Amino acid sequence: MAMKIGTKESSLEDIRHSLAHVLAMAVLKKFPKAKLGVGPVVENGFYYDFLPPLPITDKDLPELENSMREIIKQNLPFTGKKTSALEAKRKFKSQPFKLELISDFIKEKKPLTVYKTGDTFEDLCRGGHVKNTNEIPLDALKLLKTAGAYWKGDKKNKQLTRIYGLAFESREKLNGFLKMREEAEKRDHRKLGTELDLFVFSDLVGAGLPLWTPKGTTLRNLLDDFVWELRKARGYERVDIPHITKKELYETSGHWDKFKNELLHITTREGHEFAVKPMNCPHHIQIYSRKKWSYRELPQRYASTTKVYRDEQTGELHGLSRVRSITQDDAHVFCRESQAEEEISNIWDIVHEFYKGVGFGELKVRLSLHDPKHSKNYLGKPAVWKRAESQLREVIKKKGVKSMEALGEAAFYGPKIDFLAHDSIGREWQVATIQLDMNMPERFNLTCVNESGKTERIVMLHAAIMGAIERFLSILIEHYAGAFPLWISPVQAMILPVSEKVAGYAKEVMGELKTANVRTEIDESNETLGKRIREAKLQKIPYIVVVGEKEKQSGLVSAQSRSRDLGVIPTKKFIDLISREVSEKK
């Protein structure tokens, strides 16, 4: 029996999903013997995986795109139909990947649905789609690129050719995205990280394991010190933890059952099984558990900036955005439930002060909730989740901000408040998070002794300001295109002596600046002054200081910033200017 696609106006997701089918039709027209993989909707568009008899490259994309437009112009209807396993196997007998999916669906007892486009093309698919290809805007699609992709993401399987496509509601929105993408490519943190000498990857060390240069390390430390400054003012204490643990710790916390396939495992010579830590909270819990606590000693606030490790697949790694070694500015608060609201509010203030300091505008707020329909994905009882979510709603209400709610986006142990930032070219990123956890304290039996001398269950807050520092830095590098504010610039001033005759004076100036804690370098290379100035600008250094015979005679410096020429000024005045900008986080 034919299924109704729906009578409402087709959504952008329906359009994108339909275009994946149209792309498959275009590929089969050019390569009739191609084998079809899957074709889902992704952010900004769609893709489809193929095993063609001949290689498909980016050079083929204009022809395939034109073919797609010709197919769309035929006003072909989309119709869906439930089917039996036997019928599905008959329809796709020449498509081995589809047959494998059919077998998977049978094992998982999932329904089988076939969608037909026009009279000829059929695909194994759950929907939804447009009712007719005439609903697809012809001028708002673009095939973007080809890439290799292992079937089912497993490198043991065959490698297919993946074709990515873009699709939007209008040509204007497509052009806007392409313009933003072009700008994003200029700002790509991988390119700038190399040009500005911030980090490097080594084949001998391994993919997804960034190595930080002195400049990159300076940048990381300045940001982490700022987070610590904000936390220290609110009563946090530093702790330190090891990088490995017995698996029993994660069995108690619930992480082992949920994430054991993503953990890096270690087996000792004696046969003990350890894991390289993918998170820090169970370790911090053990620090809290070292003694009995009176209610008078709570909250206990622990913070540590430390690395965690995830067994990410190589194909999913991407610069600093997706790595195997992740540095977290992690903190956990152990408090009474009655104290949770105030502690969350304090973390909220830290988040806003930090992101104001690093130059982001207003942050959006999202309340990430559990999905009661998939309770097996979460620890704890429904009543506990309801109580925790209500508390977070109350904090948001008292802060007087608008928020959105996201069902199913909670951590597996508790709901969270996520903060979203927009970068300078309009992209949205999730940055900081505050999580209210009533389940870990239950699993680890975390308590305090209350006013009546009785044992009282406590709650736990998880708080990350930058979160994954590597990912945050990828955002920050692209946000500023590498031209960081003065206070976090690894090099704040570059001194350029006009000639060897003034090299001694240039070093005197550098000494004065360094004594005043201005991060300074000197370029005494044999290149022309003009070329050295251009190089300093390419390195995005905030201040360029030129010293010649005239400056030497008068004890002055000639300085310029990225935006203005300061002229010839006393060194002390220049230092005062920089110090003021740094203190104001400019």
Short mmCIF file of N, CA and C in Angstrom, two decimals, residues 19-32 50 63-69 71 121 143:
data_model
loop_
_atom_site.label_atom_id
_atom_site.label_comp_id
_atom_site.label_asym_id
_atom_site.label_seq_id
_atom_site.Cartn_x
_atom_site.Cartn_y
_atom_site.Cartn_z
N LEU A 19 17.13 15.04 -2.67
CA LEU A 19 18.26 15.30 -3.56
C LEU A 19 19.30 14.18 -3.50
N ALA A 20 19.42 13.54 -2.34
CA ALA A 20 20.34 12.39 -2.26
C ALA A 20 19.89 11.30 -3.24
N HIS A 21 18.57 11.08 -3.34
CA HIS A 21 18.05 10.10 -4.29
C HIS A 21 18.28 10.55 -5.73
N VAL A 22 18.07 11.84 -5.97
CA VAL A 22 18.28 12.37 -7.32
C VAL A 22 19.76 12.22 -7.71
N LEU A 23 20.67 12.44 -6.75
CA LEU A 23 22.09 12.25 -7.03
C LEU A 23 22.37 10.80 -7.40
N ALA A 24 21.77 9.85 -6.68
CA ALA A 24 21.96 8.43 -7.01
C ALA A 24 21.48 8.14 -8.43
N MET A 25 20.36 8.74 -8.81
CA MET A 25 19.84 8.56 -10.17
C MET A 25 20.84 9.09 -11.21
N ALA A 26 21.43 10.25 -10.93
CA ALA A 26 22.39 10.85 -11.87
C ALA A 26 23.65 9.99 -11.99
N VAL A 27 24.11 9.44 -10.88
CA VAL A 27 25.30 8.59 -10.91
C VAL A 27 25.01 7.31 -11.69
N LEU A 28 23.83 6.71 -11.47
CA LEU A 28 23.48 5.47 -12.19
C LEU A 28 23.31 5.73 -13.68
N LYS A 29 22.88 6.95 -14.03
CA LYS A 29 22.76 7.29 -15.45
C LYS A 29 24.14 7.29 -16.11
N LYS A 30 25.14 7.80 -15.39
CA LYS A 30 26.52 7.85 -15.93
C LYS A 30 27.24 6.51 -15.75
N PHE A 31 26.99 5.86 -14.59
CA PHE A 31 27.64 4.58 -14.28
C PHE A 31 26.56 3.56 -13.91
N PRO A 32 25.92 2.93 -14.89
CA PRO A 32 24.79 2.02 -14.61
C PRO A 32 25.14 0.86 -13.68
N PHE A 50 29.01 5.64 -3.07
CA PHE A 50 28.94 4.77 -4.25
C PHE A 50 30.20 3.93 -4.38
N GLU A 63 29.03 17.76 -14.39
CA GLU A 63 28.18 16.93 -15.24
C GLU A 63 27.06 16.27 -14.43
N LEU A 64 27.41 15.74 -13.25
CA LEU A 64 26.40 15.11 -12.40
C LEU A 64 25.38 16.12 -11.89
N GLU A 65 25.85 17.32 -11.58
CA GLU A 65 24.94 18.38 -11.10
C GLU A 65 23.96 18.76 -12.20
N ASN A 66 24.43 18.90 -13.42
CA ASN A 66 23.53 19.21 -14.55
C ASN A 66 22.53 18.09 -14.78
N SER A 67 23.00 16.86 -14.63
CA SER A 67 22.11 15.70 -14.79
C SER A 67 21.02 15.72 -13.72
N MET A 68 21.38 16.10 -12.49
CA MET A 68 20.39 16.19 -11.41
C MET A 68 19.32 17.22 -11.75
N ARG A 69 19.73 18.36 -12.30
CA ARG A 69 18.76 19.40 -12.65
C ARG A 69 17.80 18.90 -13.73
N ILE A 71 16.87 15.83 -14.18
CA ILE A 71 15.96 14.89 -13.51
C ILE A 71 14.88 15.66 -12.74
N PHE A 121 13.46 4.59 -10.54
CA PHE A 121 14.44 4.50 -9.46
C PHE A 121 13.79 4.18 -8.12
N LEU A 143 26.81 20.41 -6.00
CA LEU A 143 27.66 19.30 -5.58
C LEU A 143 29.01 19.88 -5.18
#
